[in-house]
């Protein structure tokens, strides 16, 4: 890992728009983008495919260590490839998110993914989104953001997104799922979801993605990044 490559970290719970924001900022700056949540989701999916129990720490950590994953940008979109296959559909389900949150609580899995995440730090810079980017993975980031929003608003966004894809779901179970996942991510013993002491906290409850992006561009100017 080179300490001269600048990193911007974006942490926060699911549904705050950090993935969309991170990708947009990375595109604007011409920097690399790391969707660390996708790594945890892929590990959980792969464990399911291989019939490995999600709490079998050693075997799940071995999957994390050898995960044949590649990220690429094509057609202006960010793609996650597992063995060259685009896994977007399987990756973005509620089940994959919940399973990811379970394997993410295993210390050996987090340790296996740590050096893999450091490898994404390449010139000219990296925007990294997740839960512990600013606290554990890139504590020397030049700018740390922590996005929040009420659980109700986050569930509402997810609901709208799924309905837009023609998936018929009810709001109440989505909200319950978000609350359960927040609780597991915040209360785990290792690398819990929490803002770094030097993070700028942005509440996106009342803000659209473009408003959040404009605010962040202001912060980038203040830091001399643009
Ligand atoms: O950001 P996401 O919803 O794709 O993340 C899925 C799960 O993975 C999330 O519930 C917690 C876990 N995760 C984590 O523990 N650390 C990260 N840096 C990213 C995700």
GROMACS .gro file of C-alpha atoms and ligand atoms in nm:
model
  246
    1UNK     CA    1   0.000   0.000   0.000
    2UNK     CA    2   0.135   0.338  -0.094
    3UNK     CA    3   0.060   0.619   0.146
    4UNK     CA    4   0.092   0.875  -0.133
    5UNK     CA    5  -0.226   0.766  -0.311
    6UNK     CA    6  -0.518   0.981  -0.184
    7UNK     CA    7  -0.832   0.808  -0.059
    8UNK     CA    8  -1.182   0.942   0.009
    9UNK     CA    9  -1.393   0.719   0.234
   10UNK     CA   10  -1.773   0.707   0.243
   11UNK     CA   11  -1.924   0.504   0.525
   12UNK     CA   12  -2.275   0.462   0.658
   13UNK     CA   13  -2.567   0.221   0.678
   14UNK     CA   14  -2.741   0.079   0.369
   15UNK     CA   15  -2.983   0.301   0.180
   16UNK     CA   16  -2.806   0.630   0.246
   17UNK     CA   17  -2.693   0.658  -0.118
   18UNK     CA   18  -2.323   0.614  -0.043
   19UNK     CA   19  -2.267   0.372  -0.334
   20UNK     CA   20  -2.423   0.604  -0.590
   21UNK     CA   21  -2.244   0.903  -0.440
   22UNK     CA   22  -1.909   0.723  -0.428
   23UNK     CA   23  -1.927   0.612  -0.788
   24UNK     CA   24  -2.026   0.960  -0.907
   25UNK     CA   25  -1.742   1.125  -0.714
   26UNK     CA   26  -1.494   0.866  -0.844
   27UNK     CA   27  -1.611   0.926  -1.202
   28UNK     CA   28  -1.586   1.303  -1.159
   29UNK     CA   29  -1.231   1.281  -1.021
   30UNK     CA   30  -1.121   1.002  -1.257
   31UNK     CA   31  -1.032   0.792  -0.950
   32UNK     CA   32  -1.083   0.422  -0.879
   33UNK     CA   33  -1.389   0.308  -0.686
   34UNK     CA   34  -1.413   0.033  -0.424
   35UNK     CA   35  -1.758  -0.101  -0.331
   36UNK     CA   36  -1.646  -0.297  -0.025
   37UNK     CA   37  -2.002  -0.413   0.051
   38UNK     CA   38  -1.994  -0.603  -0.280
   39UNK     CA   39  -1.698  -0.805  -0.150
   40UNK     CA   40  -1.893  -0.914   0.160
   41UNK     CA   41  -2.200  -0.987  -0.054
   42UNK     CA   42  -1.993  -1.198  -0.296
   43UNK     CA   43  -1.832  -1.395  -0.014
   44UNK     CA   44  -2.178  -1.476   0.125
   45UNK     CA   45  -2.311  -1.572  -0.220
   46UNK     CA   46  -2.015  -1.793  -0.291
   47UNK     CA   47  -2.051  -1.964   0.048
   48UNK     CA   48  -2.416  -2.033  -0.039
   49UNK     CA   49  -2.317  -2.169  -0.383
   50UNK     CA   50  -2.059  -2.400  -0.226
   51UNK     CA   51  -2.288  -2.517   0.054
   52UNK     CA   52  -2.066  -2.361   0.323
   53UNK     CA   53  -2.250  -2.249   0.638
   54UNK     CA   54  -2.230  -1.871   0.692
   55UNK     CA   55  -2.089  -1.922   1.042
   56UNK     CA   56  -1.813  -2.162   0.933
   57UNK     CA   57  -1.548  -1.895   0.990
   58UNK     CA   58  -1.243  -2.075   0.849
   59UNK     CA   59  -1.409  -2.191   0.529
   60UNK     CA   60  -1.582  -1.856   0.467
   61UNK     CA   61  -1.249  -1.677   0.529
   62UNK     CA   62  -1.084  -1.905   0.274
   63UNK     CA   63  -1.353  -1.807   0.021
   64UNK     CA   64  -1.281  -1.439   0.100
   65UNK     CA   65  -0.911  -1.490   0.045
   66UNK     CA   66  -0.949  -1.656  -0.294
   67UNK     CA   67  -1.250  -1.467  -0.429
   68UNK     CA   68  -1.204  -1.429  -0.809
   69UNK     CA   69  -1.360  -1.081  -0.818
   70UNK     CA   70  -1.297  -0.791  -1.053
   71UNK     CA   71  -1.459  -0.450  -1.072
   72UNK     CA   72  -1.492  -0.265  -1.400
   73UNK     CA   73  -1.666   0.039  -1.542
   74UNK     CA   74  -1.838  -0.007  -1.875
   75UNK     CA   75  -2.108   0.201  -2.041
   76UNK     CA   76  -2.081   0.449  -1.753
   77UNK     CA   77  -2.186   0.177  -1.507
   78UNK     CA   78  -1.996   0.009  -1.228
   79UNK     CA   79  -1.990  -0.370  -1.261
   80UNK     CA   80  -1.890  -0.643  -1.021
   81UNK     CA   81  -1.759  -0.954  -1.194
   82UNK     CA   82  -1.719  -1.290  -1.026
   83UNK     CA   83  -1.510  -1.518  -1.247
   84UNK     CA   84  -1.587  -1.276  -1.529
   85UNK     CA   85  -1.967  -1.297  -1.480
   86UNK     CA   86  -2.171  -0.986  -1.394
   87UNK     CA   87  -2.338  -1.073  -1.064
   88UNK     CA   88  -2.544  -0.753  -1.022
   89UNK     CA   89  -2.882  -0.925  -1.001
   90UNK     CA   90  -2.789  -1.182  -0.737
   91UNK     CA   91  -2.575  -0.934  -0.548
   92UNK     CA   92  -2.834  -0.665  -0.485
   93UNK     CA   93  -3.106  -0.881  -0.327
   94UNK     CA   94  -3.215  -0.835   0.036
   95UNK     CA   95  -3.104  -1.193   0.106
   96UNK     CA   96  -2.750  -1.123  -0.019
   97UNK     CA   97  -2.736  -0.808   0.196
   98UNK     CA   98  -2.850  -0.993   0.507
   99UNK     CA   99  -2.608  -1.283   0.444
  100UNK     CA  100  -2.325  -1.033   0.384
  101UNK     CA  101  -2.394  -0.873   0.720
  102UNK     CA  102  -2.362  -1.217   0.887
  103UNK     CA  103  -2.024  -1.309   0.729
  104UNK     CA  104  -1.904  -0.950   0.790
  105UNK     CA  105  -1.915  -1.013   1.165
  106UNK     CA  106  -1.649  -1.289   1.139
  107UNK     CA  107  -1.300  -1.157   1.226
  108UNK     CA  108  -1.116  -1.401   0.994
  109UNK     CA  109  -1.331  -1.289   0.699
  110UNK     CA  110  -1.259  -0.921   0.769
  111UNK     CA  111  -0.887  -0.998   0.801
  112UNK     CA  112  -0.888  -1.185   0.468
  113UNK     CA  113  -1.055  -0.892   0.292
  114UNK     CA  114  -0.832  -0.625   0.444
  115UNK     CA  115  -0.528  -0.663   0.219
  116UNK     CA  116  -0.753  -0.716  -0.084
  117UNK     CA  117  -0.916  -0.378  -0.010
  118UNK     CA  118  -0.575  -0.211   0.032
  119UNK     CA  119  -0.482  -0.334  -0.318
  120UNK     CA  120  -0.748  -0.106  -0.467
  121UNK     CA  121  -0.547   0.195  -0.351
  122UNK     CA  122  -0.393   0.296  -0.680
  123UNK     CA  123  -0.307   0.622  -0.855
  124UNK     CA  124  -0.451   0.871  -0.917
  125UNK     CA  125  -0.677   0.801  -0.616
  126UNK     CA  126  -0.950   0.587  -0.464
  127UNK     CA  127  -1.304   0.647  -0.344
  128UNK     CA  128  -1.400   0.364  -0.106
  129UNK     CA  129  -1.750   0.297   0.023
  130UNK     CA  130  -1.851   0.071   0.312
  131UNK     CA  131  -1.885   0.058   0.690
  132UNK     CA  132  -1.525   0.075   0.818
  133UNK     CA  133  -1.341   0.249   0.535
  134UNK     CA  134  -1.253   0.557   0.742
  135UNK     CA  135  -1.206   0.379   1.075
  136UNK     CA  136  -1.013   0.061   0.988
  137UNK     CA  137  -0.923   0.012   0.622
  138UNK     CA  138  -0.805   0.362   0.521
  139UNK     CA  139  -0.762   0.559   0.847
  140UNK     CA  140  -0.529   0.806   0.668
  141UNK     CA  141  -0.790   0.906   0.407
  142UNK     CA  142  -0.776   1.270   0.295
  143UNK     CA  143  -1.152   1.308   0.332
  144UNK     CA  144  -1.390   1.093   0.536
  145UNK     CA  145  -1.765   1.111   0.494
  146UNK     CA  146  -2.030   0.936   0.701
  147UNK     CA  147  -2.380   0.933   0.552
  148UNK     CA  148  -2.689   0.881   0.764
  149UNK     CA  149  -3.066   0.888   0.702
  150UNK     CA  150  -3.365   0.769   0.902
  151UNK     CA  151  -3.444   0.398   0.868
  152UNK     CA  152  -3.793   0.488   0.738
  153UNK     CA  153  -3.655   0.701   0.456
  154UNK     CA  154  -3.396   0.437   0.366
  155UNK     CA  155  -3.661   0.165   0.354
  156UNK     CA  156  -3.880   0.394   0.141
  157UNK     CA  157  -3.596   0.446  -0.108
  158UNK     CA  158  -3.533   0.074  -0.131
  159UNK     CA  159  -3.904   0.009  -0.176
  160UNK     CA  160  -3.924   0.257  -0.464
  161UNK     CA  161  -3.612   0.110  -0.624
  162UNK     CA  162  -3.748  -0.248  -0.610
  163UNK     CA  163  -4.094  -0.145  -0.737
  164UNK     CA  164  -3.919   0.038  -1.021
  165UNK     CA  165  -3.764  -0.295  -1.117
  166UNK     CA  166  -4.109  -0.458  -1.112
  167UNK     CA  167  -4.041  -0.639  -0.784
  168UNK     CA  168  -4.349  -0.637  -0.562
  169UNK     CA  169  -4.246  -0.603  -0.197
  170UNK     CA  170  -4.408  -0.460   0.113
  171UNK     CA  171  -4.252  -0.170   0.300
  172UNK     CA  172  -4.285  -0.313   0.653
  173UNK     CA  173  -4.054  -0.617   0.605
  174UNK     CA  174  -3.799  -0.398   0.426
  175UNK     CA  175  -3.793  -0.159   0.720
  176UNK     CA  176  -3.758  -0.448   0.963
  177UNK     CA  177  -3.473  -0.591   0.757
  178UNK     CA  178  -3.290  -0.255   0.751
  179UNK     CA  179  -3.327  -0.217   1.129
  180UNK     CA  180  -3.199  -0.571   1.190
  181UNK     CA  181  -2.900  -0.517   0.962
  182UNK     CA  182  -2.816  -0.176   1.119
  183UNK     CA  183  -2.822  -0.335   1.461
  184UNK     CA  184  -2.596  -0.625   1.359
  185UNK     CA  185  -2.349  -0.394   1.180
  186UNK     CA  186  -2.340  -0.145   1.471
  187UNK     CA  187  -2.311  -0.397   1.751
  188UNK     CA  188  -2.054  -0.642   1.616
  189UNK     CA  189  -1.731  -0.663   1.813
  190UNK     CA  190  -1.500  -0.605   1.517
  191UNK     CA  191  -1.500  -0.293   1.293
  192UNK     CA  192  -1.855  -0.188   1.385
  193UNK     CA  193  -2.042   0.066   1.176
  194UNK     CA  194  -1.947   0.400   1.328
  195UNK     CA  195  -1.816   0.734   1.207
  196UNK     CA  196  -1.443   0.804   1.233
  197UNK     CA  197  -1.377   1.089   1.479
  198UNK     CA  198  -1.257   1.304   1.187
  199UNK     CA  199  -1.547   1.220   0.951
  200UNK     CA  200  -1.788   1.479   0.811
  201UNK     CA  201  -2.138   1.354   0.895
  202UNK     CA  202  -2.407   1.412   0.635
  203UNK     CA  203  -2.773   1.344   0.708
  204UNK     CA  204  -2.934   1.262   0.373
  205UNK     CA  205  -3.289   1.212   0.509
  206UNK     CA  206  -3.411   1.530   0.340
  207UNK     CA  207  -3.160   1.543   0.054
  208UNK     CA  208  -3.160   1.407  -0.300
  209UNK     CA  209  -2.843   1.251  -0.441
  210UNK     CA  210  -2.754   1.562  -0.647
  211UNK     CA  211  -2.779   1.784  -0.339
  212UNK     CA  212  -2.552   1.547  -0.146
  213UNK     CA  213  -2.310   1.540  -0.439
  214UNK     CA  214  -2.297   1.921  -0.455
  215UNK     CA  215  -2.231   1.940  -0.085
  216UNK     CA  216  -1.947   1.689  -0.115
  217UNK     CA  217  -1.795   1.880  -0.407
  218UNK     CA  218  -1.783   2.181  -0.174
  219UNK     CA  219  -1.592   1.969   0.079
  220UNK     CA  220  -1.354   1.848  -0.195
  221UNK     CA  221  -1.280   2.212  -0.280
  222UNK     CA  222  -1.216   2.295   0.086
  223UNK     CA  223  -0.966   2.006   0.103
  224UNK     CA  224  -0.797   2.117  -0.221
  225UNK     CA  225  -0.888   1.792  -0.400
  226UNK     CA  226  -1.062   1.978  -0.687
  227LIG     O1  227  -2.298  -0.175   0.165
  227LIG     P1  228  -2.373  -0.305   0.150
  227LIG     O2  229  -2.519  -0.293   0.187
  227LIG     O3  230  -2.352  -0.365   0.014
  227LIG     O4  231  -2.304  -0.406   0.257
  227LIG     C1  232  -2.355  -0.535   0.280
  227LIG     C2  233  -2.316  -0.581   0.419
  227LIG     O5  234  -2.174  -0.602   0.425
  227LIG     C3  235  -2.347  -0.482   0.532
  227LIG     O6  236  -2.468  -0.512   0.597
  227LIG     C4  237  -2.232  -0.497   0.628
  227LIG     C5  238  -2.120  -0.555   0.548
  227LIG     N1  239  -2.011  -0.460   0.522
  227LIG     C6  240  -1.916  -0.446   0.621
  227LIG     O7  241  -1.928  -0.505   0.727
  227LIG     N2  242  -1.807  -0.367   0.599
  227LIG     C7  243  -1.794  -0.299   0.485
  227LIG     N3  244  -1.686  -0.223   0.467
  227LIG     C8  245  -1.892  -0.310   0.385
  227LIG     C9  246  -2.002  -0.391   0.406
   0.00000   0.00000   0.00000
